Short mmCIF file of C-alpha atoms in Angstrom, two decimals:
data_model
loop_
_atom_site.label_atom_id
_atom_site.label_comp_id
_atom_site.label_asym_id
_atom_site.label_seq_id
_atom_site.Cartn_x
_atom_site.Cartn_y
_atom_site.Cartn_z
CA MET Q 1 132.92 73.24 107.70
CA LYS Q 2 135.92 73.18 110.17
CA LYS Q 3 139.13 73.61 108.66
CA LEU Q 4 141.92 71.87 110.44
CA LYS Q 5 145.32 72.68 110.03
CA VAL Q 6 148.08 69.47 109.09
CA GLU Q 7 151.76 69.91 109.16
CA ILE Q 8 153.42 68.19 106.31
CA GLY Q 9 156.98 66.49 106.80
CA TRP Q 10 159.43 64.44 104.81
CA ALA Q 11 161.13 61.52 107.02
CA SER Q 12 164.77 60.75 106.23
CA ASP Q 13 163.48 57.23 104.55
CA GLY Q 14 161.25 59.38 102.19
CA THR Q 15 157.97 58.39 104.10
CA VAL Q 16 155.50 61.69 104.57
CA SER Q 17 154.09 62.41 107.93
CA ALA Q 18 150.83 64.31 108.24
CA MET Q 19 150.19 65.65 111.84
CA LEU Q 20 147.11 67.54 113.09
CA GLU Q 21 147.93 70.88 114.64
CA ASN Q 22 146.86 70.89 118.33
CA ASP Q 23 146.04 67.52 118.55
CA LEU Q 24 147.15 63.93 118.92
CA PHE Q 25 146.30 62.51 115.40
CA ALA Q 26 148.93 61.75 112.47
CA GLY Q 27 149.52 59.46 109.87
CA MET Q 28 152.14 58.23 107.39
CA GLY Q 29 152.49 57.17 103.91
CA ASP Q 30 154.40 57.14 101.06
CA THR Q 31 152.56 60.18 99.58
CA VAL Q 32 150.72 63.44 101.02
CA GLU Q 33 147.34 61.72 100.43
CA GLU Q 34 148.26 58.35 101.65
CA ALA Q 35 149.51 59.96 105.20
CA ILE Q 36 146.50 62.21 105.28
CA ALA Q 37 144.02 59.04 104.77
CA ASP Q 38 146.09 57.12 107.38
CA MET Q 39 145.71 60.34 109.79
CA LYS Q 40 141.84 60.07 108.84
CA THR Q 41 141.58 56.47 109.48
CA GLY Q 42 143.03 56.99 113.12
CA MET Q 43 140.42 60.02 113.60
CA ALA Q 44 137.73 57.85 112.91
CA LEU Q 45 139.19 54.56 114.92
CA TYR Q 46 139.53 56.95 118.14
CA ARG Q 47 135.94 58.74 117.53
CA ASP Q 48 134.39 55.24 117.06
CA THR Q 49 136.29 53.46 120.28
CA MET Q 50 135.26 56.61 122.41
CA LYS Q 51 131.39 56.23 121.37
CA GLU Q 52 131.89 52.81 121.86
CA ASP Q 53 133.09 53.29 125.46
CA GLY Q 54 130.66 56.17 126.64
CA ARG Q 55 133.44 58.46 126.46
CA SER Q 56 133.91 62.49 124.94
CA TYR Q 57 135.98 62.92 122.05
CA PRO Q 58 136.43 66.45 120.13
CA ALA Q 59 133.21 67.61 118.37
CA TYR Q 60 134.74 68.09 115.01
CA LEU Q 61 135.27 64.34 114.99
CA ASP Q 62 131.50 63.83 113.97
CA GLU Q 63 131.60 66.87 111.53
CA ALA Q 64 132.76 67.33 107.95
CA CYS Q 65 136.03 69.05 107.98
CA THR Q 66 138.63 70.06 105.54
CA PHE Q 67 142.70 70.28 105.84
CA GLU Q 68 145.19 73.15 105.33
CA LEU Q 69 148.42 71.60 104.67
CA GLU Q 70 151.64 73.31 105.92
CA TYR Q 71 154.30 71.97 104.50
CA ASP Q 72 157.58 71.58 106.55
CA ALA Q 73 160.16 72.92 104.17
CA VAL Q 74 163.08 71.95 106.53
CA SER Q 75 162.33 68.15 106.28
CA ALA Q 76 161.37 68.82 102.80
CA LEU Q 77 164.69 70.53 101.94
CA LYS Q 78 166.97 67.70 103.82
CA TYR Q 79 164.88 65.11 101.48
CA ALA Q 80 165.21 66.75 98.45
CA ARG Q 81 169.06 67.11 99.05
CA GLU Q 82 169.43 63.70 97.96
CA TYR Q 83 167.91 64.34 94.52
CA ILE Q 84 168.77 67.81 93.61
CA LYS Q 85 171.30 70.44 94.51
CA ASP Q 86 170.81 73.79 96.44
CA THR Q 87 172.38 75.54 93.65
CA LYS Q 88 170.00 74.02 91.01
CA LEU Q 89 167.21 74.58 93.74
CA SER Q 90 168.44 78.21 94.21
CA GLU Q 91 167.96 78.87 90.33
CA MET Q 92 164.37 77.68 90.51
CA THR Q 93 163.52 79.45 93.73
CA GLY Q 94 165.49 82.69 93.67
CA ILE Q 95 166.49 81.93 96.90
CA PRO Q 96 170.49 82.27 97.42
CA ALA Q 97 172.08 78.43 97.73
CA ALA Q 98 173.56 79.82 100.99
CA GLN Q 99 170.17 80.45 102.46
CA LEU Q 100 168.91 77.52 101.41
CA GLY Q 101 171.49 75.80 103.35
CA ARG Q 102 170.86 77.26 106.33
CA TYR Q 103 167.32 76.82 106.13
CA ALA Q 104 167.96 72.73 105.55
CA ASN Q 105 170.12 72.75 108.46
CA ASP Q 106 167.80 74.51 110.83
CA LYS Q 107 169.75 77.24 111.55
CA SER Q 108 167.30 79.77 110.25
CA LYS Q 109 163.27 79.21 109.14
CA PRO Q 110 162.08 80.01 105.95
CA ARG Q 111 159.09 82.73 106.02
CA PRO Q 112 155.83 81.84 104.58
CA ALA Q 113 156.56 83.14 101.39
CA GLN Q 114 159.72 81.30 101.03
CA ARG Q 115 158.19 78.06 102.25
CA ARG Q 116 155.91 78.59 99.19
CA LYS Q 117 158.51 78.99 96.79
CA ILE Q 118 160.37 75.89 98.04
CA ILE Q 119 157.68 73.65 97.72
CA GLU Q 120 156.55 74.75 94.61
CA ALA Q 121 160.02 74.61 92.81
CA LEU Q 122 160.13 71.02 94.71
CA HIS Q 123 157.01 70.41 92.98
CA HIS Q 124 157.93 71.61 89.42
CA PHE Q 125 161.27 69.29 89.64
CA SER Q 126 159.37 66.10 90.28
CA ALA Q 127 156.97 66.69 87.98
CA ALA Q 128 159.08 66.71 85.12
CA PHE Q 129 160.28 62.98 86.42
CA ALA Q 130 156.31 61.79 86.91
CA SER Q 131 155.41 62.60 83.77
CA ILE Q 132 158.20 60.18 81.92
CA THR Q 133 156.83 57.07 80.34
CA LEU Q 134 158.67 54.04 79.96
#
């Protein structure tokens, strides 16, 4: 089974994008799952159209594949700043608030371990609100 790398990002309006690394396939949605589903739909449409036209296309489009998600910490931080202050996120991640600011303003790039801390903290933060029932 082929593993494909997908970069997940957030737009300023809160929508999520999923972009396949090293290829032109992408999708958008309100959630990561919706963005990936949209991307898969585009991949299938492309494959089917190319088949109908008798043209070549990447072989992996006929195979079962899994997706390895890589989150864009910069866009996630920019989006999250509308809801959580850098100081609170600093408490949750152990990353200094000033450093989070540099990441959010694209002045420096977080290492993979830092990206993971940021995304996990944002998931933890949002999970508390997702569990609220009215």
